[in-house]
Amino acid sequence: MAAANGAAVAAPKQVTAAASPDEGLPGVAVPTFPTAQSKLDEWRQTLDTSERALGFRVISDTTLTDLRARATSIQDGVRQLVATIEPRLNEATERAAELAPTSDAPTSPSDDVKLERAKLLAEIAARQGVIQQSKLINVRAQQSLDAISDRRRTIFTDSVLERSASLMNPSVWVEVAAAVPFAAGNLGEMVSRWFDVLTAEPVRALFGCAIAAVVLMSFFLSPGRRWQARWIKRNAVVDDPSALRKTGSAAAIVLAGTVIPGISLLVLYQTLMALGVLPSDVGGIIRAMFFGATFAFFFSSLSSAVLAPGRPSWRLVDLDDRAADRIVPLAVLLGTIAAVGLLLDATNNAIGASAELSILAQGVIALAKAFMFMAVLRLAAGNAADEDEEGSPEVQKRSAWRLLIPLGWLVSIASVLGSLGGYVAFGRFVAGEMIVVVTVLMSHVLLSQFADALIASAFAFHGGVGRFLRQTAGLGGGAVRQMAALLSGFVQLALVCLAAFMVLATWGIRSDDVLGSMSSAFFGVSVGEFTVSPSAILGAIAVLIVGMAATRAIQNWLDGRFLPQTNLDVGVRSSIRTGVGYAGGILAVIVALSYIGLNLQNIAIVAGALSVGIGFGLQSIINNFVSGLILLVERPIKVGDRIEVGARMGVVRNINVRATEIETYDNVSVIVPNADLISGQVVNWMHGSYSARLSVMVGTSYDADPDRVIAILLEIVAEHPRALKSPGPFAILGNFGANALEFTVFFHVGNIGVDAGVANDVRLAILKRFRREGIEIPYAQQELRLRDIDRIESLVRELSGRGRKEVSVAPEPGGKY
């Protein structure tokens, strides 16, 4: 298949360009590019060899690495070749277009022009042929890279899910018991041979041990001992150490606890190898012992540095003393178990142990790791339960980390079940993965906090970098803080990527695979039919989720770290945050669609077909969305503004995609569509300037002295600390009211958003001052006048006299009325 492709794209050595019937161009020889063609042929042969090698059933990881390096080199060479040919191709294309005849030309071109154009067309065809061959070779190289990645994943999956004998099967233990004497004999013979080598060369052996001892002792002599005592010591009396001191001490503990034994063991191993007193079979065991012991020291010192047993003020994670004191010994034991596992694997390989014995050793180590993790998870869960009972305010903040506890239980149980159920390789991988993840998480916590503290200290006002930038570059304090925030963000992103690569490496995913795929996606050329697969759809969903999560993380970083260090107001910060959200969401959607294989041109065609439906069915939503973009760009209103919309007055809290949230002074949220804010009338008290004029009206009796009243009003306003002196306040006699003289005092405040209560303070001060001065604030009065009052009075008297006569009646005989 590869040979056929190569033959199909190979250009002939010498061909002639036929003259166009319309132009009558002469036939010329097509130029050749021997150097470029030889490179293409060489690359084609290399890809043929790689494809044949990938067809083998058994292939080593070293071979796959070599094949990947060849394919990557071919892609780099293709890009360089195309970059070399394209400039001249563009020049020839432009020159040929200039020499092309036009319909309105008065005369036909000369023979020299035709010959020149024919040569240019021949050169264009030749260079286009080389570029087409290069692109096809680039596609084949990318296909080889994809095949290598698939092969690695297949090998990894097969090795992890390999079926083995169950540890619960009694026959396994019988076979192991039968294989132990043979393995012990081989081990004894190997130790005996090594002892013979050492006794034959005692001086070399003692010399190697002496060198290792000298290296080890050098760390405990001055000045190394003073350096360790300065940084490693953590005083329990110190209640609140600085962030740099705390994280620097933890980093020094990890460095000293790993480097000192690691370098000593490395020197011992290399010295014994150089002196020739270490046989090859024993060398594998010693090498495994070196890596295992170094990791055990690293894991133990890392746990002690992060958890700080007995030193709560120096602890880098939220954990109580009881849990930290109990987890650190378990971590030391866990690191020791991991080292023992590496040593057992190397020993079994060196002595040629049986498969049953190797499986048993791996299963036992996996079970030991799983049970140790269960003990650690039990302590961590108990600490979380105590915090819930005490009602700690940090519970919600650490809720995301608590999700790792049930996940850790599931993984530990899976490791146990796999080891006992006949999938020892799976149980071993899961147990090892737990150690890797915990190590990466603790390292990330330490490095992240240490980098953050180091940058903050260096870029501080009195820090070395901050002082240098201010005194040398002339930057202000705000600019220095912004640079520190940007640098901290980049460092944190790099640490997250490093942690992800370290975890993915244990899953059979290499960094060169990831970087190679990214490079191919950037420089590659898409050819072939469009296909959709469920895995691609799931991958696109994952890419979309990661993109949206990254966008939200960037928004939170802008809100919490970068934008507060700027002089921008709240509205501009909100616009930047929302704009970043829109851009990140659109980019995440585009990347997800590209991951599936959708072309933006195809999406445009579909969008055009649906434009009518969108125009009618989603008109309101699109209108509000576009209005929201206008609000963010034009910014007639912004977050924090005090506005009036109709009968509602409140503060803008958030400008969303469809609507804007306004919080009234009754603590009620009003959702206003963005289109209403663009097309309707909106009163913005804080547009352009936060300053505003307030007024207070008051009435006095007609007996009051107007000049005195105005003087008192101006004096009260002038005494208020939040009333501006410029523009100055003024008071007027506004009207002769029905019941009182109506005065109004006007004054300005600096920020209407926070100083609106000044008017109430002024009213209270006026009321108290008027009472002291004896100035009356009259009630509402009404005077009632009746016409013909004399006639009414006589009528009333007449009616009252007539009533008395009717009541006076003479008594009957006998005293009865």
mmCIF file of C-alpha atoms in Angstrom, residues 23-240:
data_model
loop_
_atom_site.group_PDB
_atom_site.id
_atom_site.type_symbol
_atom_site.label_atom_id
_atom_site.label_comp_id
_atom_site.label_asym_id
_atom_site.label_seq_id
_atom_site.Cartn_x
_atom_site.Cartn_y
_atom_site.Cartn_z
ATOM 1 C CA GLU A 23 -2.431 31.211 -25.446
ATOM 2 C CA GLY A 24 -0.155 29.306 -27.778
ATOM 3 C CA LEU A 25 2.562 28.831 -25.138
ATOM 4 C CA PRO A 26 5.683 26.989 -26.260
ATOM 5 C CA GLY A 27 6.564 23.633 -24.759
ATOM 6 C CA VAL A 28 9.321 23.779 -22.121
ATOM 7 C CA ALA A 29 11.028 21.224 -19.943
ATOM 8 C CA VAL A 30 9.661 20.860 -16.428
ATOM 9 C CA PRO A 31 12.447 21.615 -13.915
ATOM 10 C CA THR A 32 13.478 18.973 -11.438
ATOM 11 C CA PHE A 33 14.652 19.207 -7.834
ATOM 12 C CA PRO A 34 17.086 16.295 -7.277
ATOM 13 C CA THR A 35 17.871 17.155 -3.643
ATOM 14 C CA ALA A 36 14.239 17.455 -2.638
ATOM 15 C CA GLN A 37 13.286 14.332 -4.586
ATOM 16 C CA SER A 38 16.041 12.291 -2.936
ATOM 17 C CA LYS A 39 14.786 13.385 0.481
ATOM 18 C CA LEU A 40 11.258 12.392 -0.444
ATOM 19 C CA ASP A 41 12.414 8.977 -1.636
ATOM 20 C CA GLU A 42 14.434 8.464 1.550
ATOM 21 C CA TRP A 43 11.492 9.410 3.726
ATOM 22 C CA ARG A 44 9.215 7.154 1.748
ATOM 23 C CA GLN A 45 11.558 4.182 2.259
ATOM 24 C CA THR A 46 11.812 4.933 5.988
ATOM 25 C CA LEU A 47 8.033 4.954 6.312
ATOM 26 C CA ASP A 48 7.807 1.681 4.389
ATOM 27 C CA THR A 49 10.225 0.104 6.879
ATOM 28 C CA SER A 50 8.292 1.505 9.845
ATOM 29 C CA GLU A 51 4.984 0.196 8.526
ATOM 30 C CA ARG A 52 6.464 -3.273 8.089
ATOM 31 C CA ALA A 53 7.867 -3.183 11.637
ATOM 32 C CA LEU A 54 4.502 -2.146 13.049
ATOM 33 C CA GLY A 55 2.976 -5.194 11.388
ATOM 34 C CA PHE A 56 4.927 -7.568 13.662
ATOM 35 C CA ARG A 57 2.978 -9.204 16.456
ATOM 36 C CA VAL A 58 5.717 -8.683 19.047
ATOM 37 C CA ILE A 59 7.528 -5.384 19.219
ATOM 38 C CA SER A 60 9.498 -3.804 22.049
ATOM 39 C CA ASP A 61 8.996 -0.374 23.528
ATOM 40 C CA THR A 62 12.505 0.609 22.456
ATOM 41 C CA THR A 63 11.625 -0.143 18.849
ATOM 42 C CA LEU A 64 8.436 1.885 19.124
ATOM 43 C CA THR A 65 10.406 4.810 20.526
ATOM 44 C CA ASP A 66 12.863 4.605 17.639
ATOM 45 C CA LEU A 67 10.033 4.460 15.085
ATOM 46 C CA ARG A 68 8.376 7.471 16.666
ATOM 47 C CA ALA A 69 11.624 9.427 16.506
ATOM 48 C CA ARG A 70 11.957 8.596 12.800
ATOM 49 C CA ALA A 71 8.376 9.643 12.006
ATOM 50 C CA THR A 72 8.746 12.879 13.971
ATOM 51 C CA SER A 73 11.999 13.631 12.166
ATOM 52 C CA ILE A 74 10.265 13.077 8.841
ATOM 53 C CA GLN A 75 7.496 15.511 9.759
ATOM 54 C CA ASP A 76 10.049 18.137 10.756
ATOM 55 C CA GLY A 77 11.897 17.625 7.478
ATOM 56 C CA VAL A 78 8.656 17.880 5.496
ATOM 57 C CA ARG A 79 7.771 21.171 7.148
ATOM 58 C CA GLN A 80 11.237 22.571 6.437
ATOM 59 C CA LEU A 81 11.089 21.427 2.805
ATOM 60 C CA VAL A 82 7.659 22.971 2.244
ATOM 61 C CA ALA A 83 8.772 26.183 3.951
ATOM 62 C CA THR A 84 11.753 26.308 1.579
ATOM 63 C CA ILE A 85 9.735 25.727 -1.617
ATOM 64 C CA GLU A 86 6.622 27.813 -0.915
ATOM 65 C CA PRO A 87 8.203 31.315 -1.099
ATOM 66 C CA ARG A 88 9.551 30.715 -4.612
ATOM 67 C CA LEU A 89 6.247 29.094 -5.589
ATOM 68 C CA ASN A 90 4.339 32.193 -4.498
ATOM 69 C CA GLU A 91 6.712 34.440 -6.408
ATOM 70 C CA ALA A 92 6.365 32.371 -9.561
ATOM 71 C CA THR A 93 2.572 32.343 -9.235
ATOM 72 C CA GLU A 94 2.414 36.120 -8.896
ATOM 73 C CA ARG A 95 4.804 36.614 -11.813
ATOM 74 C CA ALA A 96 2.804 34.249 -14.024
ATOM 75 C CA ALA A 97 -0.399 36.090 -13.156
ATOM 76 C CA GLU A 98 1.222 39.366 -14.165
ATOM 77 C CA LEU A 99 2.294 37.912 -17.529
ATOM 78 C CA ALA A 100 -1.113 36.361 -18.255
ATOM 79 C CA PRO A 101 -2.860 37.931 -21.288
ATOM 80 C CA THR A 102 -5.998 39.993 -20.737
ATOM 81 C CA SER A 103 -9.058 40.307 -22.951
ATOM 82 C CA ASP A 104 -8.732 44.067 -23.312
ATOM 83 C CA ALA A 105 -5.036 43.977 -24.306
ATOM 84 C CA PRO A 106 -4.525 45.802 -27.638
ATOM 85 C CA THR A 107 -1.858 43.352 -28.831
ATOM 86 C CA SER A 108 -0.951 39.769 -28.143
ATOM 87 C CA PRO A 109 2.066 39.105 -25.885
ATOM 88 C CA SER A 110 5.464 38.672 -27.484
ATOM 89 C CA ASP A 111 7.223 35.353 -27.874
ATOM 90 C CA ASP A 112 9.637 36.188 -25.042
ATOM 91 C CA VAL A 113 6.732 36.826 -22.696
ATOM 92 C CA LYS A 114 5.083 33.577 -23.727
ATOM 93 C CA LEU A 115 8.330 31.676 -23.181
ATOM 94 C CA GLU A 116 8.813 33.269 -19.780
ATOM 95 C CA ARG A 117 5.269 32.434 -18.757
ATOM 96 C CA ALA A 118 5.621 28.851 -19.966
ATOM 97 C CA LYS A 119 8.761 28.448 -17.847
ATOM 98 C CA LEU A 120 6.969 29.893 -14.837
ATOM 99 C CA LEU A 121 4.010 27.555 -15.300
ATOM 100 C CA ALA A 122 6.357 24.590 -15.604
ATOM 101 C CA GLU A 123 8.179 25.638 -12.427
ATOM 102 C CA ILE A 124 4.864 26.099 -10.615
ATOM 103 C CA ALA A 125 3.733 22.615 -11.632
ATOM 104 C CA ALA A 126 7.026 21.088 -10.498
ATOM 105 C CA ARG A 127 7.043 22.839 -7.131
ATOM 106 C CA GLN A 128 3.379 21.978 -6.554
ATOM 107 C CA GLY A 129 4.215 18.355 -7.269
ATOM 108 C CA VAL A 130 6.967 18.376 -4.631
ATOM 109 C CA ILE A 131 4.632 20.000 -2.111
ATOM 110 C CA GLN A 132 1.893 17.451 -2.809
ATOM 111 C CA GLN A 133 4.337 14.594 -2.300
ATOM 112 C CA SER A 134 5.533 16.227 0.930
ATOM 113 C CA LYS A 135 1.983 16.521 2.215
ATOM 114 C CA LEU A 136 1.256 12.886 1.448
ATOM 115 C CA ILE A 137 4.435 11.821 3.238
ATOM 116 C CA ASN A 138 3.424 13.999 6.192
ATOM 117 C CA VAL A 139 0.066 12.228 6.312
ATOM 118 C CA ARG A 140 1.772 8.820 6.242
ATOM 119 C CA ALA A 141 4.124 9.906 9.027
ATOM 120 C CA GLN A 142 1.167 11.022 11.135
ATOM 121 C CA GLN A 143 -0.561 7.710 10.478
ATOM 122 C CA SER A 144 2.573 5.939 11.688
ATOM 123 C CA LEU A 145 2.604 8.052 14.840
ATOM 124 C CA ASP A 146 -1.039 7.222 15.484
ATOM 125 C CA ALA A 147 -0.328 3.532 14.925
ATOM 126 C CA ILE A 148 2.581 3.674 17.373
ATOM 127 C CA SER A 149 0.392 5.315 20.010
ATOM 128 C CA ASP A 150 -2.338 2.715 19.463
ATOM 129 C CA ARG A 151 0.219 -0.078 19.706
ATOM 130 C CA ARG A 152 1.563 1.287 22.969
ATOM 131 C CA ARG A 153 -1.917 1.548 24.431
ATOM 132 C CA THR A 154 -2.676 -1.996 23.309
ATOM 133 C CA ILE A 155 0.500 -3.330 24.905
ATOM 134 C CA PHE A 156 -0.263 -1.447 28.100
ATOM 135 C CA THR A 157 -3.848 -2.709 28.225
ATOM 136 C CA ASP A 158 -2.810 -6.292 27.566
ATOM 137 C CA SER A 159 -0.164 -6.172 30.268
ATOM 138 C CA VAL A 160 -2.525 -4.670 32.845
ATOM 139 C CA LEU A 161 -5.471 -6.949 32.121
ATOM 140 C CA GLU A 162 -3.402 -10.098 31.802
ATOM 141 C CA ARG A 163 -5.114 -13.053 33.439
ATOM 142 C CA SER A 164 -3.145 -14.913 36.119
ATOM 143 C CA ALA A 165 -3.762 -17.465 38.808
ATOM 144 C CA SER A 166 -5.837 -16.317 41.751
ATOM 145 C CA LEU A 167 -4.103 -15.903 45.095
ATOM 146 C CA MET A 168 -7.081 -17.616 46.705
ATOM 147 C CA ASN A 169 -6.408 -20.787 44.727
ATOM 148 C CA PRO A 170 -4.650 -23.332 47.002
ATOM 149 C CA SER A 171 -2.804 -24.864 44.050
ATOM 150 C CA VAL A 172 -0.942 -21.584 43.580
ATOM 151 C CA TRP A 173 0.459 -21.785 47.083
ATOM 152 C CA VAL A 174 1.439 -25.412 46.537
ATOM 153 C CA GLU A 175 3.320 -24.504 43.358
ATOM 154 C CA VAL A 176 4.988 -21.576 45.108
ATOM 155 C CA ALA A 177 6.076 -23.805 47.983
ATOM 156 C CA ALA A 178 7.609 -26.199 45.467
ATOM 157 C CA ALA A 179 9.404 -23.344 43.655
ATOM 158 C CA VAL A 180 10.851 -21.683 46.773
ATOM 159 C CA PRO A 181 13.772 -24.129 47.288
ATOM 160 C CA PHE A 182 14.871 -23.738 43.683
ATOM 161 C CA ALA A 183 14.677 -19.935 43.893
ATOM 162 C CA ALA A 184 16.507 -19.903 47.232
ATOM 163 C CA GLY A 185 19.252 -22.041 45.754
ATOM 164 C CA ASN A 186 19.702 -19.691 42.808
ATOM 165 C CA LEU A 187 19.777 -16.725 45.164
ATOM 166 C CA GLY A 188 22.392 -18.407 47.339
ATOM 167 C CA GLU A 189 24.556 -19.185 44.310
ATOM 168 C CA MET A 190 24.316 -15.604 43.097
ATOM 169 C CA VAL A 191 25.293 -14.227 46.525
ATOM 170 C CA SER A 192 28.150 -16.723 46.717
ATOM 171 C CA ARG A 193 29.490 -15.664 43.331
ATOM 172 C CA TRP A 194 29.338 -12.020 44.341
ATOM 173 C CA PHE A 195 31.100 -12.802 47.623
ATOM 174 C CA ASP A 196 33.853 -14.531 45.669
ATOM 175 C CA VAL A 197 34.269 -11.440 43.519
ATOM 176 C CA LEU A 198 34.443 -9.212 46.580
ATOM 177 C CA THR A 199 36.971 -11.428 48.345
ATOM 178 C CA ALA A 200 39.058 -11.547 45.181
ATOM 179 C CA GLU A 201 39.112 -7.729 45.049
ATOM 180 C CA PRO A 202 38.815 -6.605 48.688
ATOM 181 C CA VAL A 203 40.650 -3.339 48.157
ATOM 182 C CA ARG A 204 38.294 -2.237 45.385
ATOM 183 C CA ALA A 205 35.240 -3.158 47.413
ATOM 184 C CA LEU A 206 36.453 -1.303 50.504
ATOM 185 C CA PHE A 207 37.434 1.654 48.334
ATOM 186 C CA GLY A 208 33.897 1.885 46.915
ATOM 187 C CA CYS A 209 32.304 1.771 50.351
ATOM 188 C CA ALA A 210 34.778 4.390 51.612
ATOM 189 C CA ILE A 211 33.852 6.774 48.795
ATOM 190 C CA ALA A 212 30.154 6.379 49.572
ATOM 191 C CA ALA A 213 30.834 6.978 53.277
ATOM 192 C CA VAL A 214 32.812 10.134 52.517
ATOM 193 C CA VAL A 215 29.992 11.457 50.318
ATOM 194 C CA LEU A 216 27.453 10.668 53.033
ATOM 195 C CA MET A 217 29.478 12.294 55.780
ATOM 196 C CA SER A 218 30.047 15.433 53.704
ATOM 197 C CA PHE A 219 26.381 16.285 54.050
ATOM 198 C CA PHE A 220 26.655 16.308 57.837
ATOM 199 C CA LEU A 221 29.788 18.427 57.987
ATOM 200 C CA SER A 222 29.970 22.190 57.884
ATOM 201 C CA PRO A 223 28.606 24.100 55.947
ATOM 202 C CA GLY A 224 26.110 21.447 54.885
ATOM 203 C CA ARG A 225 25.040 20.836 58.451
ATOM 204 C CA ARG A 226 24.464 24.552 59.072
ATOM 205 C CA TRP A 227 22.364 24.798 55.913
ATOM 206 C CA GLN A 228 20.243 21.823 56.984
ATOM 207 C CA ALA A 229 19.801 23.151 60.498
ATOM 208 C CA ARG A 230 18.743 26.524 59.133
ATOM 209 C CA TRP A 231 16.080 25.307 56.757
ATOM 210 C CA ILE A 232 14.987 21.915 58.053
ATOM 211 C CA LYS A 233 14.335 22.977 61.630
ATOM 212 C CA ARG A 234 10.694 23.916 62.230
ATOM 213 C CA ASN A 235 10.104 25.549 65.586
ATOM 214 C CA ALA A 236 6.801 24.466 67.156
ATOM 215 C CA VAL A 237 6.688 27.698 69.166
ATOM 216 C CA VAL A 238 6.248 29.778 66.002
ATOM 217 C CA ASP A 239 2.493 30.143 65.567
ATOM 218 C CA ASP A 240 2.399 31.930 62.237
#
